[in-house]
């Protein structure tokens, strides 16, 4: 499950709570496209805004509607005690892997980050993926910290927050990580705008927000990467630049993907948990235009 | 309750959960010193690491053991729905005010931060204090955002994250805020190292971590400020520089205060919720030496 396209669906949250029907409609798009894995309750899946009970329910729904595609469930929380409960819940729901971001409130030092991964890897019985996302966790991983954590049994992948935009620097970065890490640890690129460069630089998979709603569009890119067709990877990902520009304009991908899910009729136009607010009608129209212009699917 | 010394106690969390006896021992120090207010479950009170149930229990304990000193309870959470539950819990526990930090996961825009405060101020029946702490919430408040929020009924104070170190600049900053904000909104300085400069610049109170364990030491400073004795404020706060240096050395005040509470025999030597880790024995000795040298009490 740690190669190709790992698709991260939105969890639509409306005024009445999690829109379960909307969520299963989104999952149906992913199973129809036969993505390689589903990343439930990622950042786009709003895990940080949901209660333990809601997260257990969404994890169970994801596995139930995944059509045997492996499901990775994010178990991030500020408190390690809470993370362990979430691990139990996710495993009970049938998760094939766990995604663990070192969510922080007080700034964590490296020993504290390592301690979290050590505790969880000892507790978990399914593989763990390190979720490196400094924009939301405010933890910066060094290569040395990756190494310490990757040596823990059970750690099987690192979801890296992009690669340098320069092709040579991206290659050098991935080479450096490969040299530092055990072979069993796959490297997945995230930050959709970096996907093409990351895959061409040798990442094993794309942890994809775009793929969580537009799996055909995303899978064309990971398929080209699997075929070693770097030029096509670059061409297909570059033509999505207007989508990445929307992400930047709206402070990240989640508000854009929530708007897109509403535009596709999968959930309400307001499907974000407060305090997050939906895009304005004018901005939603821009999203609709780009979905159409880029033929996202 | 929005003048003088608002003391923020540690919530000791040991391997078996919240150390309730330890917490009431810490509260007893604050009531004996007759602090002006108690800030329960602040950042040092580890609110972000506790479950809703634990927070309700700690809030109730704080009010019960406060000896009629008003208690402000922090209701921060990533999700607005959760914040509203915490408001209900805190009010049921007898909180006299609510401290609201705009805790973020996805980066929040100003409308989203404002929306959170608007929703909470409409829901709450006790005064609300804005908790501005970019180091933990990753929200930066502009003066304009302060103004929008301060116009909401129920907002009575802003806990600002320090002042410029330069005396003239600190005065200018507080003057600017006073001019921008309604008179009913008090300004409280936090970041202990800034307390003296902030009080001398005209802050109404000190939201104090140091005062949560060493209330006599802190109260001497707010008393001098109330007497208009700026020179004494500066002298008393400057002599605490070695304590502020320890905060900086250990990535913030919480690890130092947890060590100090253990040294005073109020709780265990390890009283921090994981993933936070206690100071080493060698570092604890340094803390003990500074408590003695500065005669903290």
PDB file of C-alpha atoms in Angstrom, chain A residues 16 27 120 142 147 157 174 213 236 256:
ATOM      1  CA  UNK A  16     -25.384  18.545  11.507  1.00  0.00           C
ATOM      2  CA  UNK A  27     -15.113   7.062  -1.349  1.00  0.00           C
ATOM      3  CA  UNK A 120       2.982   4.246  19.212  1.00  0.00           C
ATOM      4  CA  UNK A 142      15.871  16.619  10.559  1.00  0.00           C
ATOM      5  CA  UNK A 147      16.626   8.055  10.951  1.00  0.00           C
ATOM      6  CA  UNK A 157       6.783   5.046   5.255  1.00  0.00           C
ATOM      7  CA  UNK A 174      15.543  12.024  -2.082  1.00  0.00           C
ATOM      8  CA  UNK A 213     -11.529  13.832  -5.002  1.00  0.00           C
ATOM      9  CA  UNK A 236       0.429  16.139 -16.426  1.00  0.00           C
ATOM     10  CA  UNK A 256     -10.723  24.304  -2.181  1.00  0.00           C
TER      11      UNK A 256
END
